[in-house]
Amino acid sequence: MPIIATVFAWWFSTGIILLLVRLPPKNYGTALSLFALVLALATGGVIITADKDTSSAAYFAAGCALCIWGWHEASFLMGKITGPRPAACPADAKGWARFKYATLTVIHHEIAIFLTLLALVGLTWGQPNQVASWTFGVLFTMRISAKLNIFLGVPNLTDEFFPSHLEHLKSYLPKRPMNALMPISVVGSLILCAWLMTQADHAPEGSAMATGFVLLFTLTALALLEHFFMVLPVQDAALWRWASPNKSVRKPDPRPPKDTDLGPTSWESTK
């Protein structure tokens, strides 16, 4: 049941975020304000369940962590909390300069997530149910890994759901067959999965952390699957097509732009 519940929550919550992002931009403020109420309730849920050492409390705490995570993702995709430099990557930027520019596009979002993680750790510190902080920590860690891999270059960027106000982020995402970090990310994720299952086996039966470690294992395995989707000829976007039914994958136009400097001879040579 923890595995089934985690898979469903991962799939459904991602779809809900995509549906919210499809709202007209003028409604973003209202949507995030209402979402903030969910954020407050979820934070209260983390506090209430922290001292409850039961399986049901573990489910509830994990759900609260997902709600808090969802608010951060929505605020980013709606362009409300991103970074101080909402611009495309300069054409001549390479190496650390490119990394610096990319970081400035998202740094406020990353800081907000990190501060939230610290707050959740503080709220659950020393308590029998630390599933909320662990869940948020796994999401944060695996997301950083995914972002770095995409920045370094992968075959499948999975950027088709980017809203128009975040189109500039695509300029930082090169397409490459592989990068040096991907094998490290995969091996590290496998080690984390094995460790989480070992902890689940050693935790007292029926306790919050026994269930929680299985939830965390499944969440890590799903994040590992998303890493595989980056390099395999399979697109995971189809899993959430229901959340963006009117948006199709854009195919590159083989013709040059109308304002191109290419003359007729040059255009014919590219056919």
Tab-separated table of C-alpha atoms in Angstrom:
chain	number	residue	atom	x	y	z
A	1	MET	CA	0.000	0.000	0.000
A	2	PRO	CA	2.781	2.559	0.670
A	3	ILE	CA	4.150	1.897	-2.821
A	4	ILE	CA	0.757	2.253	-4.522
A	5	ALA	CA	-0.073	5.390	-2.521
A	6	THR	CA	3.258	7.043	-3.372
A	7	VAL	CA	3.012	6.288	-7.090
A	8	PHE	CA	-0.506	7.700	-7.239
A	9	ALA	CA	0.393	10.800	-5.203
A	10	TRP	CA	3.447	11.470	-7.408
A	11	TRP	CA	1.433	11.145	-10.615
A	12	PHE	CA	-1.685	12.998	-9.463
A	13	SER	CA	0.046	15.873	-7.653
A	14	THR	CA	2.264	16.567	-10.680
A	15	GLY	CA	-0.839	16.702	-12.880
A	16	ILE	CA	-2.574	19.130	-10.531
A	17	ILE	CA	0.417	21.488	-10.657
A	18	LEU	CA	0.388	21.371	-14.468
A	19	LEU	CA	-3.336	22.149	-14.476
A	20	LEU	CA	-2.782	25.166	-12.235
A	21	VAL	CA	-0.001	26.449	-14.482
A	22	ARG	CA	-2.393	26.306	-17.455
A	23	LEU	CA	-4.580	28.947	-15.812
A	24	PRO	CA	-4.503	32.437	-17.365
A	25	PRO	CA	-1.580	34.364	-15.817
A	26	LYS	CA	-4.002	36.944	-14.387
A	27	ASN	CA	-5.349	34.156	-12.123
A	28	TYR	CA	-1.953	33.077	-10.812
A	29	GLY	CA	-2.102	35.344	-7.774
A	30	THR	CA	-5.494	34.016	-6.716
A	31	ALA	CA	-4.441	30.408	-7.289
A	32	LEU	CA	-1.299	30.797	-5.206
A	33	SER	CA	-3.208	32.585	-2.440
A	34	LEU	CA	-5.626	29.659	-2.208
A	35	PHE	CA	-2.691	27.268	-2.424
A	36	ALA	CA	-1.119	29.166	0.484
A	37	LEU	CA	-4.056	28.021	2.623
A	38	VAL	CA	-3.169	24.438	1.704
A	39	LEU	CA	0.439	25.249	2.590
A	40	ALA	CA	-0.607	26.495	6.051
A	41	LEU	CA	-2.808	23.455	6.682
A	42	ALA	CA	-0.054	21.116	5.533
A	43	THR	CA	2.458	22.775	7.857
A	44	GLY	CA	-0.005	22.340	10.708
A	45	GLY	CA	-0.392	18.691	9.698
A	46	VAL	CA	3.367	18.179	9.957
A	47	ILE	CA	3.356	19.612	13.477
A	48	ILE	CA	0.350	17.542	14.592
A	49	THR	CA	1.683	14.225	13.251
A	50	ALA	CA	5.303	14.640	14.366
A	51	ASP	CA	4.694	12.893	17.715
A	52	LYS	CA	2.370	10.221	16.286
A	53	ASP	CA	4.196	6.924	15.771
A	54	THR	CA	1.615	5.202	13.578
A	55	SER	CA	1.403	4.089	9.974
A	56	SER	CA	-1.511	6.428	9.239
A	57	ALA	CA	0.485	9.369	10.628
A	58	ALA	CA	3.298	8.517	8.192
A	59	TYR	CA	0.907	8.681	5.228
A	60	PHE	CA	-0.504	11.977	6.432
A	61	ALA	CA	2.925	13.507	7.046
A	62	ALA	CA	4.147	12.471	3.580
A	63	GLY	CA	1.012	13.971	2.033
A	64	CYS	CA	1.592	17.234	3.900
A	65	ALA	CA	5.187	17.357	2.637
A	66	LEU	CA	3.961	16.847	-0.938
A	67	CYS	CA	1.491	19.717	-0.527
A	68	ILE	CA	4.251	22.013	0.731
A	69	TRP	CA	6.480	20.920	-2.152
A	70	GLY	CA	3.623	21.523	-4.575
A	71	TRP	CA	3.277	25.138	-3.450
A	72	HIS	CA	6.952	25.747	-4.190
A	73	GLU	CA	6.701	24.124	-7.618
A	74	ALA	CA	3.572	26.110	-8.486
A	75	SER	CA	5.162	29.386	-7.372
A	76	PHE	CA	8.138	28.654	-9.620
A	77	LEU	CA	6.221	27.536	-12.709
A	78	MET	CA	3.923	30.536	-12.376
A	79	GLY	CA	6.983	32.791	-12.361
A	80	LYS	CA	6.399	34.210	-8.879
A	81	ILE	CA	9.513	32.870	-7.116
A	82	THR	CA	12.339	32.243	-9.576
A	83	GLY	CA	15.497	34.348	-9.626
A	84	PRO	CA	16.825	37.883	-10.204
A	85	ARG	CA	17.751	37.223	-13.848
A	86	PRO	CA	14.764	36.129	-15.958
A	87	ALA	CA	16.677	36.171	-19.242
A	88	ALA	CA	18.092	33.763	-21.795
A	89	CYS	CA	21.660	32.539	-21.591
A	90	PRO	CA	24.135	34.821	-23.410
A	91	ALA	CA	25.399	33.178	-26.572
A	92	ASP	CA	29.048	33.463	-25.514
A	93	ALA	CA	28.566	32.140	-21.960
A	94	LYS	CA	30.407	28.895	-21.257
A	95	GLY	CA	31.577	26.906	-18.250
A	96	TRP	CA	31.206	28.653	-14.899
A	97	ALA	CA	29.811	31.789	-16.526
A	98	ARG	CA	26.935	29.767	-17.973
A	99	PHE	CA	26.417	28.064	-14.597
A	100	LYS	CA	26.313	31.462	-12.869
A	101	TYR	CA	23.709	32.805	-15.290
A	102	ALA	CA	21.626	29.650	-14.952
A	103	THR	CA	21.786	29.832	-11.156
A	104	LEU	CA	20.594	33.434	-11.156
A	105	THR	CA	17.439	32.408	-13.022
A	106	VAL	CA	16.298	30.048	-10.217
A	107	ILE	CA	18.249	30.911	-7.061
A	108	HIS	CA	15.361	32.466	-5.115
A	109	HIS	CA	13.333	29.311	-5.671
A	110	GLU	CA	16.166	27.068	-4.501
A	111	ILE	CA	16.787	29.167	-1.383
A	112	ALA	CA	13.072	29.088	-0.511
A	113	ILE	CA	13.011	25.285	-0.817
A	114	PHE	CA	16.167	24.897	1.278
A	115	LEU	CA	14.821	27.151	4.038
A	116	THR	CA	11.585	25.152	4.042
A	117	LEU	CA	13.574	21.940	4.411
A	118	LEU	CA	15.397	23.402	7.414
A	119	ALA	CA	12.050	24.431	8.930
A	120	LEU	CA	10.596	20.925	8.487
A	121	VAL	CA	13.697	19.351	10.023
A	122	GLY	CA	13.305	21.695	12.977
A	123	LEU	CA	9.601	20.900	13.386
A	124	THR	CA	10.189	17.127	13.419
A	125	TRP	CA	13.574	16.989	15.145
A	126	GLY	CA	13.732	14.246	17.766
A	127	GLN	CA	10.135	13.177	17.066
A	128	PRO	CA	9.100	9.581	16.247
A	129	ASN	CA	7.530	10.667	12.950
A	130	GLN	CA	10.030	12.475	10.744
A	131	VAL	CA	8.473	11.332	7.473
A	132	ALA	CA	7.569	14.886	6.395
A	133	SER	CA	11.121	16.239	6.619
A	134	TRP	CA	12.557	13.071	5.058
A	135	THR	CA	10.077	13.247	2.188
A	136	PHE	CA	10.885	16.878	1.499
A	137	GLY	CA	14.610	16.115	1.769
A	138	VAL	CA	14.410	13.299	-0.780
A	139	LEU	CA	12.437	15.509	-3.165
A	140	PHE	CA	14.973	18.314	-2.774
A	141	THR	CA	18.013	16.053	-3.240
A	142	MET	CA	16.676	14.185	-6.267
A	143	ARG	CA	15.479	17.415	-7.856
A	144	ILE	CA	18.926	19.003	-7.535
A	145	SER	CA	20.377	15.900	-9.170
A	146	ALA	CA	17.844	16.085	-12.017
A	147	LYS	CA	18.462	19.810	-12.546
A	148	LEU	CA	22.226	19.394	-12.721
A	149	ASN	CA	21.920	16.542	-15.197
A	150	ILE	CA	19.587	18.552	-17.410
A	151	PHE	CA	21.934	21.543	-17.197
A	152	LEU	CA	24.909	19.384	-18.216
A	153	GLY	CA	22.929	17.940	-21.111
A	154	VAL	CA	20.657	14.943	-21.709
A	155	PRO	CA	18.823	13.644	-24.801
A	156	ASN	CA	15.319	14.228	-23.396
A	157	LEU	CA	14.887	17.609	-21.730
A	158	THR	CA	11.172	17.130	-20.888
A	159	ASP	CA	10.639	20.868	-21.281
A	160	GLU	CA	7.433	20.808	-23.305
A	161	PHE	CA	5.334	21.857	-20.319
A	162	PHE	CA	7.336	25.033	-19.690
A	163	PRO	CA	4.931	28.014	-19.624
A	164	SER	CA	5.704	30.875	-21.995
A	165	HIS	CA	7.137	33.108	-19.249
A	166	LEU	CA	9.827	30.471	-18.562
A	167	GLU	CA	10.814	29.870	-22.174
A	168	HIS	CA	14.170	31.544	-21.513
A	169	LEU	CA	15.196	28.583	-19.342
A	170	LYS	CA	15.439	26.387	-22.439
A	171	SER	CA	18.488	28.341	-23.574
A	172	TYR	CA	20.400	26.836	-20.633
A	173	LEU	CA	19.503	23.228	-21.465
A	174	PRO	CA	21.720	21.594	-24.077
A	175	LYS	CA	20.850	18.283	-25.705
A	176	ARG	CA	23.630	15.730	-25.319
A	177	PRO	CA	23.724	11.933	-25.462
A	178	MET	CA	25.113	11.690	-21.905
A	179	ASN	CA	26.956	13.604	-19.215
A	180	ALA	CA	29.478	12.557	-16.580
A	181	LEU	CA	27.099	13.154	-13.664
A	182	MET	CA	24.327	10.802	-14.828
A	183	PRO	CA	26.074	7.510	-13.883
A	184	ILE	CA	26.919	8.971	-10.467
A	185	SER	CA	23.296	10.035	-9.970
A	186	VAL	CA	22.017	6.582	-10.931
A	187	VAL	CA	24.434	4.709	-8.669
A	188	GLY	CA	23.794	7.122	-5.796
A	189	SER	CA	20.025	6.699	-6.194
A	190	LEU	CA	20.341	2.910	-6.189
A	191	ILE	CA	22.421	3.042	-2.995
A	192	LEU	CA	19.836	5.336	-1.385
A	193	CYS	CA	17.007	2.973	-2.415
A	194	ALA	CA	18.828	0.008	-0.885
A	195	TRP	CA	19.525	1.916	2.332
A	196	LEU	CA	15.918	3.065	2.693
A	197	MET	CA	14.607	-0.479	2.306
A	198	THR	CA	17.136	-1.690	4.878
A	199	GLN	CA	15.921	0.982	7.294
A	200	ALA	CA	12.309	-0.018	6.642
A	201	ASP	CA	13.176	-3.621	7.467
A	202	HIS	CA	14.874	-2.621	10.732
A	203	ALA	CA	12.220	-0.138	11.887
A	204	PRO	CA	9.644	-1.352	14.458
A	205	GLU	CA	6.724	-2.993	12.675
A	206	GLY	CA	3.703	-0.705	12.392
A	207	SER	CA	5.686	2.408	13.309
A	208	ALA	CA	5.534	5.660	11.388
A	209	MET	CA	9.089	5.336	10.117
A	210	ALA	CA	8.596	1.716	9.020
A	211	THR	CA	5.870	2.880	6.643
A	212	GLY	CA	7.719	6.106	5.965
A	213	PHE	CA	10.876	4.401	4.748
A	214	VAL	CA	8.845	2.391	2.219
A	215	LEU	CA	7.211	5.636	1.052
A	216	LEU	CA	10.646	7.229	0.747
A	217	PHE	CA	12.040	4.212	-1.114
A	218	THR	CA	9.219	4.452	-3.662
A	219	LEU	CA	9.682	8.195	-4.050
A	220	THR	CA	13.412	7.737	-4.655
A	221	ALA	CA	12.749	4.933	-7.148
A	222	LEU	CA	10.336	7.198	-9.047
A	223	ALA	CA	12.930	9.968	-9.113
A	224	LEU	CA	15.457	7.444	-10.435
A	225	LEU	CA	12.937	6.479	-13.120
A	226	GLU	CA	12.694	10.143	-14.104
A	227	HIS	CA	16.484	10.179	-14.495
A	228	PHE	CA	16.214	7.199	-16.857
A	229	PHE	CA	13.544	9.031	-18.856
A	230	MET	CA	16.133	11.744	-19.516
A	231	VAL	CA	18.406	9.368	-21.438
A	232	LEU	CA	16.091	6.681	-22.808
A	233	PRO	CA	14.036	7.105	-26.009
A	234	VAL	CA	10.842	7.300	-23.926
A	235	GLN	CA	9.031	10.477	-22.950
A	236	ASP	CA	7.362	10.596	-19.540
A	237	ALA	CA	5.289	13.646	-20.562
A	238	ALA	CA	2.581	11.292	-21.846
A	239	LEU	CA	1.819	10.359	-18.229
A	240	TRP	CA	0.424	13.870	-17.664
A	241	ARG	CA	-1.135	14.567	-21.045
A	242	TRP	CA	-4.504	14.720	-19.263
A	243	ALA	CA	-3.242	17.748	-17.337
A	244	SER	CA	-2.343	19.656	-20.505
A	245	PRO	CA	-4.631	18.276	-23.232
A	246	ASN	CA	-4.405	21.304	-25.493
A	247	LYS	CA	-0.627	21.450	-25.559
A	248	SER	CA	1.142	19.383	-28.158
A	249	VAL	CA	4.802	18.758	-28.669
A	250	ARG	CA	6.231	21.337	-31.011
A	251	LYS	CA	8.202	19.936	-33.906
A	252	PRO	CA	11.045	21.933	-35.418
A	253	ASP	CA	10.235	23.660	-38.691
A	254	PRO	CA	12.676	22.451	-41.360
A	255	ARG	CA	12.392	25.804	-43.150
A	256	PRO	CA	14.543	28.752	-42.094
A	257	PRO	CA	12.889	31.696	-40.306
A	258	LYS	CA	11.324	34.317	-42.543
A	259	ASP	CA	13.776	36.944	-41.406
A	260	THR	CA	16.809	34.745	-42.065
A	261	ASP	CA	19.777	36.157	-43.940
A	262	LEU	CA	20.064	33.033	-46.019
A	263	GLY	CA	19.589	33.632	-49.722
A	264	PRO	CA	17.844	31.240	-52.116
A	265	THR	CA	21.069	29.438	-52.898
A	266	SER	CA	21.846	28.813	-49.234
A	267	TRP	CA	18.301	27.597	-48.540
A	268	GLU	CA	18.369	25.192	-51.454
A	269	SER	CA	21.661	23.770	-50.193
A	270	THR	CA	20.060	22.825	-46.876
A	271	LYS	CA	17.310	20.704	-48.438
